[in-house]
mmCIF file of N, CA and C in Angstrom:
data_model
loop_
_atom_site.group_PDB
_atom_site.id
_atom_site.type_symbol
_atom_site.label_atom_id
_atom_site.label_comp_id
_atom_site.label_asym_id
_atom_site.label_seq_id
_atom_site.Cartn_x
_atom_site.Cartn_y
_atom_site.Cartn_z
ATOM 1 N N UNK H 1 128.184 157.069 72.680
ATOM 2 C CA UNK H 1 128.786 155.819 72.255
ATOM 3 C C UNK H 1 129.265 155.027 73.471
ATOM 4 N N UNK H 2 129.822 155.680 74.457
ATOM 5 C CA UNK H 2 130.297 154.970 75.640
ATOM 6 C C UNK H 2 129.144 154.320 76.406
ATOM 7 N N UNK H 3 128.017 155.038 76.515
ATOM 8 C CA UNK H 3 126.863 154.471 77.214
ATOM 9 C C UNK H 3 126.379 153.209 76.510
ATOM 10 N N UNK H 4 126.312 153.266 75.185
ATOM 11 C CA UNK H 4 125.870 152.104 74.406
ATOM 12 C C UNK H 4 126.837 150.948 74.593
ATOM 13 N N UNK H 5 128.126 151.243 74.529
ATOM 14 C CA UNK H 5 129.144 150.203 74.680
ATOM 15 C C UNK H 5 129.049 149.541 76.056
ATOM 16 N N UNK H 6 128.906 150.351 77.091
ATOM 17 C CA UNK H 6 128.836 149.819 78.455
ATOM 18 C C UNK H 6 127.545 149.028 78.659
ATOM 19 N N UNK H 7 126.419 149.539 78.160
ATOM 20 C CA UNK H 7 125.160 148.829 78.381
ATOM 21 C C UNK H 7 125.080 147.536 77.581
ATOM 22 N N UNK H 8 125.578 147.519 76.344
ATOM 23 C CA UNK H 8 125.580 146.276 75.567
ATOM 24 C C UNK H 8 126.474 145.238 76.232
ATOM 25 N N UNK H 9 127.640 145.672 76.693
ATOM 26 C CA UNK H 9 128.568 144.753 77.354
ATOM 27 C C UNK H 9 127.974 144.202 78.641
ATOM 28 N N UNK H 10 127.376 145.066 79.466
ATOM 29 C CA UNK H 10 126.821 144.586 80.736
ATOM 30 C C UNK H 10 125.605 143.680 80.520
ATOM 31 N N UNK H 11 124.749 144.018 79.559
ATOM 32 C CA UNK H 11 123.620 143.141 79.263
ATOM 33 C C UNK H 11 124.080 141.808 78.686
ATOM 34 N N UNK H 12 125.106 141.836 77.848
ATOM 35 C CA UNK H 12 125.648 140.599 77.288
ATOM 36 C C UNK H 12 126.235 139.695 78.350
ATOM 37 N N UNK H 13 127.008 140.284 79.250
ATOM 38 C CA UNK H 13 127.627 139.490 80.319
ATOM 39 C C UNK H 13 126.562 138.925 81.256
ATOM 40 N N UNK H 14 125.537 139.723 81.586
ATOM 41 C CA UNK H 14 124.480 139.188 82.447
ATOM 42 C C UNK H 14 123.683 138.099 81.722
ATOM 43 N N UNK H 15 123.499 138.254 80.411
ATOM 44 C CA UNK H 15 122.822 137.214 79.641
ATOM 45 C C UNK H 15 123.610 135.918 79.607
ATOM 46 N N UNK H 16 124.938 136.025 79.467
ATOM 47 C CA UNK H 16 125.794 134.833 79.495
ATOM 48 C C UNK H 16 125.688 134.148 80.852
ATOM 49 N N UNK H 17 125.710 134.940 81.924
ATOM 50 C CA UNK H 17 125.620 134.380 83.266
ATOM 51 C C UNK H 17 124.290 133.639 83.467
ATOM 52 N N UNK H 18 123.181 134.291 83.130
ATOM 53 C CA UNK H 18 121.874 133.675 83.372
ATOM 54 C C UNK H 18 121.618 132.480 82.461
ATOM 55 N N UNK H 19 122.123 132.513 81.241
ATOM 56 C CA UNK H 19 122.000 131.335 80.387
ATOM 57 C C UNK H 19 122.872 130.192 80.899
ATOM 58 N N UNK H 20 124.015 130.511 81.500
ATOM 59 C CA UNK H 20 124.856 129.474 82.112
ATOM 60 C C UNK H 20 124.137 128.838 83.297
ATOM 61 N N UNK H 21 123.448 129.656 84.082
ATOM 62 C CA UNK H 21 122.642 129.122 85.191
ATOM 63 C C UNK H 21 121.537 128.223 84.632
ATOM 64 N N UNK H 22 120.940 128.637 83.521
ATOM 65 C CA UNK H 22 119.909 127.818 82.886
ATOM 66 C C UNK H 22 120.476 126.479 82.411
ATOM 67 N N UNK H 23 121.674 126.497 81.813
ATOM 68 C CA UNK H 23 122.310 125.246 81.373
ATOM 69 C C UNK H 23 122.550 124.334 82.574
ATOM 70 N N UNK H 24 123.049 124.895 83.673
ATOM 71 C CA UNK H 24 123.273 124.111 84.890
ATOM 72 C C UNK H 24 121.955 123.498 85.379
ATOM 73 N N UNK H 25 120.900 124.306 85.404
ATOM 74 C CA UNK H 25 119.602 123.805 85.864
ATOM 75 C C UNK H 25 119.070 122.714 84.939
ATOM 76 N N UNK H 26 119.282 122.891 83.641
ATOM 77 C CA UNK H 26 118.817 121.877 82.684
ATOM 78 C C UNK H 26 119.559 120.566 82.897
ATOM 79 N N UNK H 27 120.870 120.641 83.079
ATOM 80 C CA UNK H 27 121.674 119.422 83.190
ATOM 81 C C UNK H 27 121.480 118.695 84.516
ATOM 82 N N UNK H 28 121.304 119.452 85.608
ATOM 83 C CA UNK H 28 121.331 118.801 86.915
ATOM 84 C C UNK H 28 120.018 118.854 87.696
ATOM 85 N N UNK H 29 119.080 119.674 87.292
ATOM 86 C CA UNK H 29 117.872 119.818 88.099
ATOM 87 C C UNK H 29 116.589 119.771 87.280
ATOM 88 N N UNK H 30 116.621 119.190 86.099
ATOM 89 C CA UNK H 30 115.402 119.077 85.294
ATOM 90 C C UNK H 30 114.501 118.001 85.877
ATOM 91 N N UNK H 31 113.236 118.324 86.088
ATOM 92 C CA UNK H 31 112.318 117.282 86.552
ATOM 93 C C UNK H 31 112.101 116.241 85.454
ATOM 94 N N UNK H 32 111.728 115.063 85.839
ATOM 95 C CA UNK H 32 111.559 113.957 84.886
ATOM 96 C C UNK H 32 110.530 114.291 83.804
ATOM 97 N N UNK H 33 109.537 115.080 84.154
ATOM 98 C CA UNK H 33 108.498 115.411 83.175
ATOM 99 C C UNK H 33 109.013 116.347 82.076
ATOM 100 N N UNK H 34 110.119 117.044 82.321
ATOM 101 C CA UNK H 34 110.680 117.960 81.325
ATOM 102 C C UNK H 34 111.934 117.422 80.636
ATOM 103 N N UNK H 35 112.330 116.202 80.942
ATOM 104 C CA UNK H 35 113.535 115.630 80.325
ATOM 105 C C UNK H 35 113.426 115.566 78.808
ATOM 106 N N UNK H 36 112.215 115.379 78.290
ATOM 107 C CA UNK H 36 112.013 115.309 76.841
ATOM 108 C C UNK H 36 112.395 116.633 76.183
ATOM 109 N N UNK H 37 112.067 117.730 76.851
ATOM 110 C CA UNK H 37 112.320 119.053 76.286
ATOM 111 C C UNK H 37 113.686 119.617 76.652
ATOM 112 N N UNK H 38 114.410 118.930 77.509
ATOM 113 C CA UNK H 38 115.685 119.444 77.996
ATOM 114 C C UNK H 38 116.690 119.684 76.872
ATOM 115 N N UNK H 39 116.700 118.820 75.858
ATOM 116 C CA UNK H 39 117.660 119.006 74.763
ATOM 117 C C UNK H 39 117.355 120.286 73.977
ATOM 118 N N UNK H 40 116.081 120.626 73.823
ATOM 119 C CA UNK H 40 115.712 121.857 73.136
ATOM 120 C C UNK H 40 116.092 123.085 73.973
ATOM 121 N N UNK H 41 115.813 123.029 75.271
ATOM 122 C CA UNK H 41 116.188 124.130 76.158
ATOM 123 C C UNK H 41 117.705 124.297 76.183
ATOM 124 N N UNK H 42 118.413 123.171 76.232
ATOM 125 C CA UNK H 42 119.875 123.202 76.277
ATOM 126 C C UNK H 42 120.443 123.815 74.993
ATOM 127 N N UNK H 43 119.942 123.409 73.848
ATOM 128 C CA UNK H 43 120.420 123.950 72.566
ATOM 129 C C UNK H 43 120.137 125.447 72.462
ATOM 130 N N UNK H 44 118.979 125.853 72.903
ATOM 131 C CA UNK H 44 118.626 127.273 72.864
ATOM 132 C C UNK H 44 119.537 128.101 73.774
ATOM 133 N N UNK H 45 119.789 127.602 74.968
ATOM 134 C CA UNK H 45 120.665 128.321 75.897
ATOM 135 C C UNK H 45 122.094 128.397 75.364
ATOM 136 N N UNK H 46 122.570 127.310 74.759
ATOM 137 C CA UNK H 46 123.932 127.313 74.199
ATOM 138 C C UNK H 46 124.048 128.293 73.031
ATOM 139 N N UNK H 47 123.034 128.347 72.178
ATOM 140 C CA UNK H 47 123.041 129.317 71.067
ATOM 141 C C UNK H 47 123.009 130.739 71.600
ATOM 142 N N UNK H 48 122.246 130.972 72.648
ATOM 143 C CA UNK H 48 122.204 132.302 73.251
ATOM 144 C C UNK H 48 123.555 132.683 73.841
ATOM 145 N N UNK H 49 124.219 131.738 74.500
ATOM 146 C CA UNK H 49 125.540 132.016 75.071
ATOM 147 C C UNK H 49 126.539 132.358 73.971
ATOM 148 N N UNK H 50 126.519 131.592 72.893
ATOM 149 C CA UNK H 50 127.413 131.863 71.765
ATOM 150 C C UNK H 50 127.137 133.235 71.160
ATOM 151 N N UNK H 51 125.875 133.539 70.941
ATOM 152 C CA UNK H 51 125.497 134.817 70.352
ATOM 153 C C UNK H 51 125.844 135.982 71.271
ATOM 154 N N UNK H 52 125.565 135.846 72.544
ATOM 155 C CA UNK H 52 125.877 136.926 73.489
ATOM 156 C C UNK H 52 127.379 137.127 73.637
ATOM 157 N N UNK H 53 128.140 136.043 73.605
ATOM 158 C CA UNK H 53 129.602 136.176 73.639
ATOM 159 C C UNK H 53 130.119 136.940 72.439
ATOM 160 N N UNK H 54 129.538 136.665 71.278
ATOM 161 C CA UNK H 54 129.939 137.383 70.068
ATOM 162 C C UNK H 54 129.535 138.852 70.138
ATOM 163 N N UNK H 55 128.363 139.127 70.698
ATOM 164 C CA UNK H 55 127.919 140.519 70.839
ATOM 165 C C UNK H 55 128.869 141.292 71.745
ATOM 166 N N UNK H 56 129.251 140.687 72.848
ATOM 167 C CA UNK H 56 130.171 141.350 73.775
ATOM 168 C C UNK H 56 131.520 141.584 73.108
ATOM 169 N N UNK H 57 131.990 140.602 72.353
ATOM 170 C CA UNK H 57 133.299 140.739 71.693
ATOM 171 C C UNK H 57 133.303 141.790 70.600
ATOM 172 N N UNK H 58 132.222 141.884 69.830
ATOM 173 C CA UNK H 58 132.241 142.738 68.635
ATOM 174 C C UNK H 58 131.259 143.889 68.711
ATOM 175 N N UNK H 59 131.097 144.487 69.845
ATOM 176 C CA UNK H 59 130.191 145.630 69.947
ATOM 177 C C UNK H 59 130.479 146.583 68.797
ATOM 178 N N UNK H 60 129.453 146.810 67.967
ATOM 179 C CA UNK H 60 129.676 147.569 66.732
ATOM 180 C C UNK H 60 128.775 148.790 66.671
ATOM 181 N N UNK H 61 129.278 149.799 65.969
ATOM 182 C CA UNK H 61 128.521 151.004 65.697
ATOM 183 C C UNK H 61 128.367 151.100 64.187
ATOM 184 N N UNK H 62 127.136 151.063 63.697
ATOM 185 C CA UNK H 62 126.894 151.140 62.258
ATOM 186 C C UNK H 62 126.610 152.592 61.889
ATOM 187 N N UNK H 63 127.421 153.131 60.989
ATOM 188 C CA UNK H 63 127.295 154.518 60.556
ATOM 189 C C UNK H 63 126.866 154.512 59.092
ATOM 190 N N UNK H 64 125.723 155.140 58.800
ATOM 191 C CA UNK H 64 125.205 155.186 57.433
ATOM 192 C C UNK H 64 125.281 156.622 56.927
ATOM 193 N N UNK H 65 125.881 156.778 55.739
ATOM 194 C CA UNK H 65 125.922 158.098 55.101
ATOM 195 C C UNK H 65 126.031 157.927 53.589
ATOM 196 N N UNK H 66 125.313 158.755 52.857
ATOM 197 C CA UNK H 66 125.329 158.747 51.388
ATOM 198 C C UNK H 66 125.130 157.353 50.794
ATOM 199 N N UNK H 67 124.237 156.571 51.352
ATOM 200 C CA UNK H 67 123.958 155.245 50.814
ATOM 201 C C UNK H 67 124.998 154.194 51.152
ATOM 202 N N UNK H 68 125.982 154.530 51.952
ATOM 203 C CA UNK H 68 127.008 153.570 52.360
ATOM 204 C C UNK H 68 126.885 153.293 53.853
ATOM 205 N N UNK H 69 127.392 152.137 54.255
ATOM 206 C CA UNK H 69 127.365 151.761 55.665
ATOM 207 C C UNK H 69 128.781 151.410 56.108
ATOM 208 N N UNK H 70 129.198 152.030 57.186
ATOM 209 C CA UNK H 70 130.510 151.752 57.762
ATOM 210 C C UNK H 70 130.277 151.140 59.134
ATOM 211 N N UNK H 71 130.976 150.067 59.426
ATOM 212 C CA UNK H 71 130.845 149.417 60.731
ATOM 213 C C UNK H 71 132.121 149.676 61.518
ATOM 214 N N UNK H 72 131.944 150.328 62.660
ATOM 215 C CA UNK H 72 133.065 150.612 63.555
ATOM 216 C C UNK H 72 132.962 149.664 64.752
ATOM 217 N N UNK H 73 133.987 148.860 64.940
ATOM 218 C CA UNK H 73 133.982 147.913 66.056
ATOM 219 C C UNK H 73 134.518 148.589 67.299
ATOM 220 N N UNK H 74 133.811 148.386 68.425
ATOM 221 C CA UNK H 74 134.172 149.024 69.681
ATOM 222 C C UNK H 74 134.529 148.021 70.774
ATOM 223 N N UNK H 75 134.314 146.759 70.529
ATOM 224 C CA UNK H 75 134.487 145.735 71.563
ATOM 225 C C UNK H 75 135.918 145.264 71.713
ATOM 226 N N UNK H 76 136.121 144.293 72.600
ATOM 227 C CA UNK H 76 137.449 143.744 72.867
ATOM 228 C C UNK H 76 138.084 143.048 71.670
ATOM 229 N N UNK H 77 137.299 142.707 70.661
ATOM 230 C CA UNK H 77 137.868 142.050 69.481
ATOM 231 C C UNK H 77 138.880 142.951 68.780
ATOM 232 N N UNK H 78 138.775 144.258 68.996
ATOM 233 C CA UNK H 78 139.731 145.186 68.360
ATOM 234 C C UNK H 78 141.140 144.966 68.882
ATOM 235 N N UNK H 79 141.262 144.359 70.048
ATOM 236 C CA UNK H 79 142.591 144.065 70.597
ATOM 237 C C UNK H 79 143.215 142.839 69.941
ATOM 238 N N UNK H 80 142.387 142.011 69.293
ATOM 239 C CA UNK H 80 142.879 140.782 68.662
ATOM 240 C C UNK H 80 143.221 141.039 67.208
ATOM 241 N N UNK H 81 142.203 141.247 66.385
ATOM 242 C CA UNK H 81 142.425 141.537 64.961
ATOM 243 C C UNK H 81 141.111 141.944 64.322
ATOM 244 N N UNK H 82 141.196 142.498 63.130
ATOM 245 C CA UNK H 82 139.984 142.879 62.406
ATOM 246 C C UNK H 82 139.175 141.645 62.025
ATOM 247 N N UNK H 83 139.871 140.553 61.686
ATOM 248 C CA UNK H 83 139.178 139.323 61.331
ATOM 249 C C UNK H 83 138.373 138.783 62.511
ATOM 250 N N UNK H 84 138.936 138.886 63.715
ATOM 251 C CA UNK H 84 138.214 138.426 64.906
ATOM 252 C C UNK H 84 136.936 139.237 65.104
ATOM 253 N N UNK H 85 136.994 140.520 64.794
ATOM 254 C CA UNK H 85 135.803 141.364 64.902
ATOM 255 C C UNK H 85 134.737 140.934 63.904
ATOM 256 N N UNK H 86 135.152 140.662 62.660
ATOM 257 C CA UNK H 86 134.182 140.254 61.643
ATOM 258 C C UNK H 86 133.598 138.880 61.951
ATOM 259 N N UNK H 87 134.407 137.978 62.463
ATOM 260 C CA UNK H 87 133.898 136.648 62.841
ATOM 261 C C UNK H 87 132.884 136.780 63.976
ATOM 262 N N UNK H 88 133.216 137.571 64.991
ATOM 263 C CA UNK H 88 132.285 137.778 66.106
ATOM 264 C C UNK H 88 131.018 138.468 65.639
ATOM 265 N N UNK H 89 131.156 139.429 64.748
ATOM 266 C CA UNK H 89 129.995 140.137 64.210
ATOM 267 C C UNK H 89 129.094 139.169 63.433
ATOM 268 N N UNK H 90 129.702 138.262 62.678
ATOM 269 C CA UNK H 90 128.916 137.257 61.958
ATOM 270 C C UNK H 90 128.236 136.289 62.885
ATOM 271 N N UNK H 91 128.926 135.877 63.947
ATOM 272 C CA UNK H 91 128.329 134.952 64.919
ATOM 273 C C UNK H 91 127.180 135.590 65.695
ATOM 274 N N UNK H 92 127.137 136.901 65.715
ATOM 275 C CA UNK H 92 126.063 137.584 66.385
ATOM 276 C C UNK H 92 124.723 137.267 65.751
ATOM 277 N N UNK H 93 124.711 137.102 64.419
ATOM 278 C CA UNK H 93 123.458 136.906 63.708
ATOM 279 C C UNK H 93 123.174 135.459 63.331
ATOM 280 N N UNK H 94 124.160 134.586 63.343
ATOM 281 C CA UNK H 94 123.951 133.199 62.930
ATOM 282 C C UNK H 94 123.105 132.398 63.913
ATOM 283 N N UNK H 95 123.390 132.411 65.244
ATOM 284 C CA UNK H 95 122.638 131.530 66.147
ATOM 285 C C UNK H 95 121.196 131.938 66.383
ATOM 286 N N UNK H 96 120.802 133.165 66.061
ATOM 287 C CA UNK H 96 119.449 133.620 66.365
ATOM 288 C C UNK H 96 118.360 132.743 65.763
ATOM 289 N N UNK H 97 118.437 132.376 64.483
ATOM 290 C CA UNK H 97 117.375 131.497 63.946
ATOM 291 C C UNK H 97 117.364 130.113 64.595
ATOM 292 N N UNK H 98 118.484 129.695 65.164
ATOM 293 C CA UNK H 98 118.546 128.364 65.779
ATOM 294 C C UNK H 98 117.818 128.319 67.112
ATOM 295 N N UNK H 99 117.755 129.458 67.811
ATOM 296 C CA UNK H 99 117.143 129.453 69.141
ATOM 297 C C UNK H 99 115.771 130.016 69.134
#
């Protein structure tokens, strides 16, 4: 469980960093020929940042037994509240169809 928690967190943080670099490149260094597509690239990068932030916050372990599913939150959201964990967990899946 610790390996999963550490790897999800590190991949999420690196994804946030690289998508932030992409947003910077889109805003300040897009060539004129790609300006038409810049809004699509920008929206996709922003959705990825939102989704990755939620993944980092609500790192979850899904435990299935006897036809039931229990979700154990392992991320930093546990320091805030259970509602914050559920909101982050929901945000994990919402932006994916948008990007």
